[in-house]
mmCIF file of C-alpha atoms in Angstrom:
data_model
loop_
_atom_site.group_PDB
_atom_site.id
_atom_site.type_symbol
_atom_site.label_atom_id
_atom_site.label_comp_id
_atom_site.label_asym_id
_atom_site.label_seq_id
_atom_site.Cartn_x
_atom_site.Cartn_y
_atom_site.Cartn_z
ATOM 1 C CA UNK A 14 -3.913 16.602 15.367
ATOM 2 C CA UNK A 15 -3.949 14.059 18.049
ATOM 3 C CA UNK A 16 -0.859 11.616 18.316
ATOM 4 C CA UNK A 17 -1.196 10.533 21.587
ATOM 5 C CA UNK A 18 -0.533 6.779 22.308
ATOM 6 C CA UNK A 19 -3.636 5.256 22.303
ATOM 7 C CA UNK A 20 -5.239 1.508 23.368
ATOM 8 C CA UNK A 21 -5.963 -0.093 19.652
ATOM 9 C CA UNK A 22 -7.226 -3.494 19.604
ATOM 10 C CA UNK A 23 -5.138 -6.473 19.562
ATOM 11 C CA UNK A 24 -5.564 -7.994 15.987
ATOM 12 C CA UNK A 25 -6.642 -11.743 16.339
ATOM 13 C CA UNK A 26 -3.945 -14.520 16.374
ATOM 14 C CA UNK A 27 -1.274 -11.544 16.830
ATOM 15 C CA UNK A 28 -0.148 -12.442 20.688
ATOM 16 C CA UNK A 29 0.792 -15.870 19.837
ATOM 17 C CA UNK A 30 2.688 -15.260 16.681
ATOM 18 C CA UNK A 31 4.220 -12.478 18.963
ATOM 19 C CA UNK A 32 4.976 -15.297 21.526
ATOM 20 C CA UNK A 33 6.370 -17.600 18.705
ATOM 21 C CA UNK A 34 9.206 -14.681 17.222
ATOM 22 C CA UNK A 35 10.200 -13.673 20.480
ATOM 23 C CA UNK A 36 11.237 -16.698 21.751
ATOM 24 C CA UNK A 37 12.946 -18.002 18.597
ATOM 25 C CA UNK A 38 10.324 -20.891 18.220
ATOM 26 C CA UNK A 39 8.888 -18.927 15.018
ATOM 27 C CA UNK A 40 11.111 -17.735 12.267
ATOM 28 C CA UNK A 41 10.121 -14.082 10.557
ATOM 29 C CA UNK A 42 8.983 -14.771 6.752
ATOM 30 C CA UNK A 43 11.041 -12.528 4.491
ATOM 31 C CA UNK A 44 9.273 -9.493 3.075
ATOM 32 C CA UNK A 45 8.395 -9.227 -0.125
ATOM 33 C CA UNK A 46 8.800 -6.203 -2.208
ATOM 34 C CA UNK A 47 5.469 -4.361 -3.090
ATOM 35 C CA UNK A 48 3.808 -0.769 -4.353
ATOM 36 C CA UNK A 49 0.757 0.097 -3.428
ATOM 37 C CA UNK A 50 -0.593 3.856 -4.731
ATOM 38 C CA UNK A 51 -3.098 6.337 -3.273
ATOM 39 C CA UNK A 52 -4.648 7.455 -6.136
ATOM 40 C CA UNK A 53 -6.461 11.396 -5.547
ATOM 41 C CA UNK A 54 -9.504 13.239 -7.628
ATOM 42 C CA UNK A 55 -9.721 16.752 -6.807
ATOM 43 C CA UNK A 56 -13.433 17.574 -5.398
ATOM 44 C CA UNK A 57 -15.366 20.563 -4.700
ATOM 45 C CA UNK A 58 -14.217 20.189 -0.633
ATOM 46 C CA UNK A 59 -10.358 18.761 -1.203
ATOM 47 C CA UNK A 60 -9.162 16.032 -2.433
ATOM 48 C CA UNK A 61 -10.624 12.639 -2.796
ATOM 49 C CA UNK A 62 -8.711 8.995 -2.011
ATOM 50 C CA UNK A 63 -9.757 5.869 -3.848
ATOM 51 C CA UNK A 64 -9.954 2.621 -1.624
ATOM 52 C CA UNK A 65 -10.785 -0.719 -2.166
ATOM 53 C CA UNK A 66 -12.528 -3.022 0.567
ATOM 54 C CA UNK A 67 -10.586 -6.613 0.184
ATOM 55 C CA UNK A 68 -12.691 -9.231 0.535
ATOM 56 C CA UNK A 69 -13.143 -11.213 3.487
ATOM 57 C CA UNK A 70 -11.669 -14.605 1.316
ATOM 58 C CA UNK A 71 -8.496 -12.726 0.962
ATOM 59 C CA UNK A 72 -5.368 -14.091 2.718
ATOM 60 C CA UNK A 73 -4.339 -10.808 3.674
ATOM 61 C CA UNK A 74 -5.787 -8.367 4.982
ATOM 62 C CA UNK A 75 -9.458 -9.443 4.368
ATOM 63 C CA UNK A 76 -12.201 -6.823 5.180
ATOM 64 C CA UNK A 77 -9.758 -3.987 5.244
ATOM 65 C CA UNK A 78 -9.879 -0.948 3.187
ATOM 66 C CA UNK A 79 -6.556 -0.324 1.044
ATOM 67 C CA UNK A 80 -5.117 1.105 -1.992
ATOM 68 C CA UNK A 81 -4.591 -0.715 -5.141
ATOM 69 C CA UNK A 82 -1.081 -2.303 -4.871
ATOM 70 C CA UNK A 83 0.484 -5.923 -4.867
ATOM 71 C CA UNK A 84 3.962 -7.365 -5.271
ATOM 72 C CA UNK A 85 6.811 -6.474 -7.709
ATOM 73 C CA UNK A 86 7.089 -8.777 -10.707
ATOM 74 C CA UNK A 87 11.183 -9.593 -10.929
ATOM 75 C CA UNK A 88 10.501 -9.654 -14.577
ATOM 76 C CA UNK A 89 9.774 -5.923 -14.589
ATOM 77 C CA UNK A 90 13.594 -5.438 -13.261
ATOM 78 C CA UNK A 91 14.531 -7.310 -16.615
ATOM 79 C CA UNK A 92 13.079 -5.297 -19.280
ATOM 80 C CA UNK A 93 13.485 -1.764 -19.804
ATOM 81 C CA UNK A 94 10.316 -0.781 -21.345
ATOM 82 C CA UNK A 95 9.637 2.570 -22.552
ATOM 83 C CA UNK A 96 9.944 5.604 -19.895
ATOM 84 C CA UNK A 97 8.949 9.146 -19.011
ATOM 85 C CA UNK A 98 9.757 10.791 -15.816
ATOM 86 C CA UNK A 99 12.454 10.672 -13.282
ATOM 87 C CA UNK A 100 14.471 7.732 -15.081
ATOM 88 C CA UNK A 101 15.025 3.922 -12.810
ATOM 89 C CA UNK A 102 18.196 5.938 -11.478
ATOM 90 C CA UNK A 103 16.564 8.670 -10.833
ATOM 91 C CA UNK A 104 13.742 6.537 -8.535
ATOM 92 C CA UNK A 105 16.758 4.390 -7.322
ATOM 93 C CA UNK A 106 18.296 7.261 -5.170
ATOM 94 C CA UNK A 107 14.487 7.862 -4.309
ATOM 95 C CA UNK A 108 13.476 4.524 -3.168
ATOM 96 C CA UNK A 109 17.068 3.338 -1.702
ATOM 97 C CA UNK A 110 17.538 0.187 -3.917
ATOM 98 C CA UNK A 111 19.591 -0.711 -7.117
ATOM 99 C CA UNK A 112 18.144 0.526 -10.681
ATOM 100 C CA UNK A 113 17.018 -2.933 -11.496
ATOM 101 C CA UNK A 114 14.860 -2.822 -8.577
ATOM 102 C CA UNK A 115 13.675 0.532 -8.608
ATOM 103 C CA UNK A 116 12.170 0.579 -12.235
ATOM 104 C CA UNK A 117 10.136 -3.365 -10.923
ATOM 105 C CA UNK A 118 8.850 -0.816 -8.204
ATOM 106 C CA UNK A 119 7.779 1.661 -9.996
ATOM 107 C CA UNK A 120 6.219 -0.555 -12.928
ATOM 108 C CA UNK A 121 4.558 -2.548 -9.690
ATOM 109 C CA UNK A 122 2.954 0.963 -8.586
ATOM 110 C CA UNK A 123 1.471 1.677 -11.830
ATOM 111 C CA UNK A 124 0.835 -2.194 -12.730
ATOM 112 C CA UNK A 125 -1.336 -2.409 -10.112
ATOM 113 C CA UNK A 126 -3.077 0.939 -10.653
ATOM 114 C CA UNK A 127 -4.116 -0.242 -13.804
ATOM 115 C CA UNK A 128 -4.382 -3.749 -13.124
ATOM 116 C CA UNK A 129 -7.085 -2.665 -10.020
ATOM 117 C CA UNK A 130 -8.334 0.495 -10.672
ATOM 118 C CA UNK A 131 -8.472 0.858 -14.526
ATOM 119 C CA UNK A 132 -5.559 3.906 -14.448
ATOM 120 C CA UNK A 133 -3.224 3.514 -17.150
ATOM 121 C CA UNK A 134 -0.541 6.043 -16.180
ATOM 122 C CA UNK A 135 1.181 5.464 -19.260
ATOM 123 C CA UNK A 136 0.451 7.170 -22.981
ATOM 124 C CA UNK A 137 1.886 7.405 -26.534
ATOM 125 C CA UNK A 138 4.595 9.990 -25.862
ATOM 126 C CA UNK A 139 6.218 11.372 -22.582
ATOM 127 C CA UNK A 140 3.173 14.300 -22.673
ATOM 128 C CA UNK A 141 -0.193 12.347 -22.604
ATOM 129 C CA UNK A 142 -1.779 9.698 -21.456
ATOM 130 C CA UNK A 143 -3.441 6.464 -23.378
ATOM 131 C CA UNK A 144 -7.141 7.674 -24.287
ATOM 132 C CA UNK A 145 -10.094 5.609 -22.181
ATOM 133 C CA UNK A 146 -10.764 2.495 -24.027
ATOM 134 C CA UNK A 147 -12.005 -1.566 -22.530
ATOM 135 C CA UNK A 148 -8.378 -2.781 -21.019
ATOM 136 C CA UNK A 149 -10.621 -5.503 -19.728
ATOM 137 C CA UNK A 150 -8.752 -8.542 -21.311
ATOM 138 C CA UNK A 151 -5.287 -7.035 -20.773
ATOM 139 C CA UNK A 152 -6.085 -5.827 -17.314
ATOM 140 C CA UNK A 153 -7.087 -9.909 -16.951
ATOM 141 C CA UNK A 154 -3.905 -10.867 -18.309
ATOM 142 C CA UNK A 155 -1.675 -9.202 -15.885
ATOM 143 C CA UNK A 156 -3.508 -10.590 -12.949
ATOM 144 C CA UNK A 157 -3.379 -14.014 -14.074
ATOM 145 C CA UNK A 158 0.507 -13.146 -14.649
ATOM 146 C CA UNK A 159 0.251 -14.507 -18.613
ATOM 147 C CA UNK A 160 2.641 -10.855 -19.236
ATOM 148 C CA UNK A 161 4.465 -8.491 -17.545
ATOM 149 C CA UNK A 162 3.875 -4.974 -17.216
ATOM 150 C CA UNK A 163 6.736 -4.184 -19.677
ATOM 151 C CA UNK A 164 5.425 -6.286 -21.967
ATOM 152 C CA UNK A 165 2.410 -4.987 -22.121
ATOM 153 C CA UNK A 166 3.692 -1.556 -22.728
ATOM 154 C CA UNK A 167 6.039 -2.864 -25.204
ATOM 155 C CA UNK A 168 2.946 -4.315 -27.115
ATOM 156 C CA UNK A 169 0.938 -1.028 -27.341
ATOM 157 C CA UNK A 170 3.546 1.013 -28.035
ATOM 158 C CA UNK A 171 3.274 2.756 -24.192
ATOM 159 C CA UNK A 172 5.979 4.755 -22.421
ATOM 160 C CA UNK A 173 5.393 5.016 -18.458
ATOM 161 C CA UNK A 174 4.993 7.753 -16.685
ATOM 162 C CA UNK A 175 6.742 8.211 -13.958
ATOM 163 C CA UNK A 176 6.394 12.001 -13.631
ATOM 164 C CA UNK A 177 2.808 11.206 -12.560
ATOM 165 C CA UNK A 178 4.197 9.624 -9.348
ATOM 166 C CA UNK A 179 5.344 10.562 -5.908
ATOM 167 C CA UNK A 180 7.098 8.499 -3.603
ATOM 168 C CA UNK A 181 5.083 8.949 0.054
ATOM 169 C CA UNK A 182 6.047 6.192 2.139
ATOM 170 C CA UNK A 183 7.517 2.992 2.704
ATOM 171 C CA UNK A 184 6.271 0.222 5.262
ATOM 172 C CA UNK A 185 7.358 -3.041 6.256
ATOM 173 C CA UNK A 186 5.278 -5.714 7.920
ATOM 174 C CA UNK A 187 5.976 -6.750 11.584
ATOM 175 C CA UNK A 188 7.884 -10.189 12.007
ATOM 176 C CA UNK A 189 5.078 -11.106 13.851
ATOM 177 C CA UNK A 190 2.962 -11.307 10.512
ATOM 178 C CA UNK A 191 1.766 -14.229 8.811
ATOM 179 C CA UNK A 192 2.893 -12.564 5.485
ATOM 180 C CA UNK A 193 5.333 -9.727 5.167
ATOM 181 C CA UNK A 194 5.840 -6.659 2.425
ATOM 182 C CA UNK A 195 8.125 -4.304 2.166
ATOM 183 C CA UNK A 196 5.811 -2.018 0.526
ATOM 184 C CA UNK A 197 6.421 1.653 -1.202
ATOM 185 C CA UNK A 198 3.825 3.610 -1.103
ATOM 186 C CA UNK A 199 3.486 6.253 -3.923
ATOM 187 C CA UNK A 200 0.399 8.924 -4.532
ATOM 188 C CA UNK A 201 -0.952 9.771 -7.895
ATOM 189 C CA UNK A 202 -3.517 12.171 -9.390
ATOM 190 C CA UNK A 203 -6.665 10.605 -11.086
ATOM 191 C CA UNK A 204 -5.532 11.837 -15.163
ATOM 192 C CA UNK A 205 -8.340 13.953 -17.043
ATOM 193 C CA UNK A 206 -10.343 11.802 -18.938
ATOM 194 C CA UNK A 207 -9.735 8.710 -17.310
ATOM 195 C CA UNK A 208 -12.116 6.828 -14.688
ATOM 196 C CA UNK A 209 -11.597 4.346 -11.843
ATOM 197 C CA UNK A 210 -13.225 1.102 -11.913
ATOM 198 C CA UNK A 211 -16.063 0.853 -9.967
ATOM 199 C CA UNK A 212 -16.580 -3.244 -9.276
ATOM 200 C CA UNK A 213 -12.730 -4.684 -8.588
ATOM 201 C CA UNK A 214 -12.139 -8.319 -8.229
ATOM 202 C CA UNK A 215 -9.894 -8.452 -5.443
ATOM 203 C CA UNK A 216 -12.579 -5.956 -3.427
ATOM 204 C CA UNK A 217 -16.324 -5.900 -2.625
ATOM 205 C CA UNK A 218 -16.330 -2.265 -2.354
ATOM 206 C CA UNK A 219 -15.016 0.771 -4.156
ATOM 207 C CA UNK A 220 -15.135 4.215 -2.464
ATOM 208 C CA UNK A 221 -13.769 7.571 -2.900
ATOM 209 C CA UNK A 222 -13.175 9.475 0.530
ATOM 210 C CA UNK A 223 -11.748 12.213 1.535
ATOM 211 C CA UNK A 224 -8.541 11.118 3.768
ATOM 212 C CA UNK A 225 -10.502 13.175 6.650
ATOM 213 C CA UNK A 226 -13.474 11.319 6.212
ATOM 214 C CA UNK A 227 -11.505 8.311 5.865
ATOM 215 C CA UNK A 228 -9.509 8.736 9.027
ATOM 216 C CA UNK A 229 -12.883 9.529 10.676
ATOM 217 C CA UNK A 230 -14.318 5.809 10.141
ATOM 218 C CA UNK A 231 -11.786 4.390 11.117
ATOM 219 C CA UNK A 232 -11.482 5.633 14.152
ATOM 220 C CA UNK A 233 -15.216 5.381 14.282
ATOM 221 C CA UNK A 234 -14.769 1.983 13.994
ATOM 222 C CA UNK A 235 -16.689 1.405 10.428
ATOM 223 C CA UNK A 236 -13.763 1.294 8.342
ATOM 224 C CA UNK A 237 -10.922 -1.419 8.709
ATOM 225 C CA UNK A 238 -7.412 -0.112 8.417
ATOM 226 C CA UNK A 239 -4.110 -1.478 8.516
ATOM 227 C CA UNK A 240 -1.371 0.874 10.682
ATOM 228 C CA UNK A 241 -0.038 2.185 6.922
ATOM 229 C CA UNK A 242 -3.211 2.779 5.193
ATOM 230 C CA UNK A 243 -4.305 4.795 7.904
ATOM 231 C CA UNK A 244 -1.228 7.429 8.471
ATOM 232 C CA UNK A 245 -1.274 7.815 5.183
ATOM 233 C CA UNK A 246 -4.428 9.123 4.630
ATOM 234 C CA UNK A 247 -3.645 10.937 8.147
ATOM 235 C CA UNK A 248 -0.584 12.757 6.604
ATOM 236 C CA UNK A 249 -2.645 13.530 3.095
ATOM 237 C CA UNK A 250 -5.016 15.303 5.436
ATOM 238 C CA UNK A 251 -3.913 18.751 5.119
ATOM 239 C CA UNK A 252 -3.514 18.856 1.461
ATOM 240 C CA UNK A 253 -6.090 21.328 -0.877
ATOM 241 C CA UNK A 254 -5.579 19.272 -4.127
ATOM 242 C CA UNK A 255 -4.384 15.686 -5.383
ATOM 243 C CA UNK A 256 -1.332 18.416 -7.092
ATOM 244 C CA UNK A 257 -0.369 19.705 -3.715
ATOM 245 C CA UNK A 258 -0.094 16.107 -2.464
ATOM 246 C CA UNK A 259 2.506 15.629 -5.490
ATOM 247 C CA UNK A 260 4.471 18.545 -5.101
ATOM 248 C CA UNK A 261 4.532 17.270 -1.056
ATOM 249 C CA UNK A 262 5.830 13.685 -1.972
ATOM 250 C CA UNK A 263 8.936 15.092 -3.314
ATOM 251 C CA UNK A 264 10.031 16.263 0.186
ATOM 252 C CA UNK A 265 9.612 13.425 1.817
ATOM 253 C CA UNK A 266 11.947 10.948 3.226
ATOM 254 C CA UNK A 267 11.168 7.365 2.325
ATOM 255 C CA UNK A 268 12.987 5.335 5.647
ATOM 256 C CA UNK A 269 11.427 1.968 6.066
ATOM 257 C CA UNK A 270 8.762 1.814 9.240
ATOM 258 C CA UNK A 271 8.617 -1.536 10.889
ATOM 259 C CA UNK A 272 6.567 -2.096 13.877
ATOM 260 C CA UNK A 273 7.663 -3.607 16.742
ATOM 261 C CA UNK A 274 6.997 -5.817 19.403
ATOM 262 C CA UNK A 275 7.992 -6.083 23.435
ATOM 263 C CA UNK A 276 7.146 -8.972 25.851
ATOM 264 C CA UNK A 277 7.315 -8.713 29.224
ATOM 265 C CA UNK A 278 5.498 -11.560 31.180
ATOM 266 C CA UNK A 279 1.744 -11.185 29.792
ATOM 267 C CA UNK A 280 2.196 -7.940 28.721
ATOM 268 C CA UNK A 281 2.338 -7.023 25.079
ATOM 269 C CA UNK A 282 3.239 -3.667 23.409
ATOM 270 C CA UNK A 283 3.308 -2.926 19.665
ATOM 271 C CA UNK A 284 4.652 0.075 18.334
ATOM 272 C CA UNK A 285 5.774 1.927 15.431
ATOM 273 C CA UNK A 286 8.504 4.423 15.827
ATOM 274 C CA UNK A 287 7.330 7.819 15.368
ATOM 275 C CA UNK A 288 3.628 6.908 15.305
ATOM 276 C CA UNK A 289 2.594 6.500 18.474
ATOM 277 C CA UNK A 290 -1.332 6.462 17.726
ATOM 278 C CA UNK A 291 -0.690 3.298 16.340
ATOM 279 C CA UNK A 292 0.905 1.943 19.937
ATOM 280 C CA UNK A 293 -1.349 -1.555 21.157
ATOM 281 C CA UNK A 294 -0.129 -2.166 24.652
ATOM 282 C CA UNK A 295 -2.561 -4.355 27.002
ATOM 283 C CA UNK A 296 -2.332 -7.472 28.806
ATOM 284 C CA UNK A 297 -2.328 -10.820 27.108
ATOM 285 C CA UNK A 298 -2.224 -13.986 28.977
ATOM 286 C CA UNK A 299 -1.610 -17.474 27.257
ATOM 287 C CA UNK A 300 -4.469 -20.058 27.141
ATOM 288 C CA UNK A 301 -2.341 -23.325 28.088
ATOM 289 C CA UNK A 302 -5.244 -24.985 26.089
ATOM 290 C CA UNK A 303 -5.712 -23.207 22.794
ATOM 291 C CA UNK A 304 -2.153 -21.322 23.274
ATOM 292 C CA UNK A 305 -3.038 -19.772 18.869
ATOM 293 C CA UNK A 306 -5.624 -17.441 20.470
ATOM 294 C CA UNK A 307 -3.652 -15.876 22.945
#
């Protein structure tokens, strides 16, 4: 595989929020804590990723394919709802955070699989899943935030399952960003019997790739990526089935990534440590007149 730095496009409104940080006129936004979870099907030529297209309303990220994920509810960190799998500790050494924190995460990562996709990794008992049924008004409920996740597995009698997860990754957004997450990034296998939605508010597109294929149009240019979507599905490359990609997860180290940006004169470089096929490095000038599209 090719890691070679390369010459990525500058993304829009990036060199003068750059500008801004680096000379103290702009202050970084904290990041907010977030999941986000590549969920896999096993197919006849390897595993399968399921991505969402945002739409192009959406304040972040619009037109770019992602995974379903979205921001920890603190009420999740104040309930301990039923649980099966590594326990909040357990995911707390994982993750690096307190216990409190680490079972929000976790009920963030399968929230939003359910909330997005339709996935309920959750069941009756510690050894099943819930049986396919129309989640449709609950699924509605948790996006409009009327109940937590906890709550909602409180109410049907649920227990999460946490054994279906694997922690892959975690990314935090550039200072330079207009919005900021400090995101874990977790893969999952599709359960038997279950089905992912196929129309998702939040998306105008639904597609299951294989991370090759994936990778491919993106570089390709038809597919919209952000820097963590893509080395994900670059590192899930390799694997023969969503189970291999499980059994991988739990050797993985989960240090935060945070891109980073130099200035020298009109010269701008963006990188990632480690990654350097995600380095942007070009020349940038400032337009004295319209100094926001720099």
């Amino acid at each position: 595989m090719d890691h070679r730095a390369t010459t990525l496009p500058m993304p829009p409104g990036w060199p003068a929020r750059i500008r801004a940080v680096d000379s103290g006129v702009l202050t970084p936004p904290v990041p907010r804590q977030a999941a986000t979870v590549v969920l896999l099907r096993d197919a006849a030529a390897g595993p399968e990723a399921y991505l969402l297209r945002r739409r192009t309303s959406m304040a972040f990220a619009a037109g770019m394919y992602a995974y379903p994920g979205g921001g920890v509810d603190p009420r999740d960190a104040e309930v301990e709802p039923g649980w099966a799998g590594p326990s909040p500790e357990e995911w707390a050494g994982r993750l690096g955070v307190d216990v409190r924190t680490a079972r929000a995460v976790v009920c963030a990562a399968v929230r939003e699989t359910f909330e997005e996709a339709g996935v309920l990794l959750a069941g009756p008992d510690a050894r099943s899943v819930a049986a396919p049924r129309d989640w449709s008004a609950e699924r509605a409920a948790l996006e409009a935030h009327e109940l937590s996740f906890a709550e909602f597995l409180r109410d049907h009698g649920l227990v999460l399952r946490s054994d279906l997860l694997g922690g892959w990754a975690r990314w935090i957004t550039p200072e330079f960003e207009e919005r900021r997450y400090d995101t874990w990034f977790f893969v999952a296998a599709l359960p038997a019997g279950q089905r992912a939605a196929l129309e998702v508010g939040e998306a105008d597109r639904v597609a299951w790739l294989s991370p090759a294929e994936a990778v491919r149009g993106y570089r390709e240019g038809r597919f919209g990526m952000l820097p963590p979507t893509v080395t994900v599905l670059r590192e899930l490359s390799p694997v023969r089935t969503a189970a291999e990609a499980l059994a991988a997860a739990a050797g993985r180290r989960l240090e935060p990534v945070l891109g980073r940006a130099e200035v020298r004169g009109d010269r701008m470089t963006v990188r990632w440590p480690g990654y350097d096929e995600l380095t942007i490095d070009g020349e940038f000038p400032e337009d004295p007149e319209h100094p926001e599209d720099s």
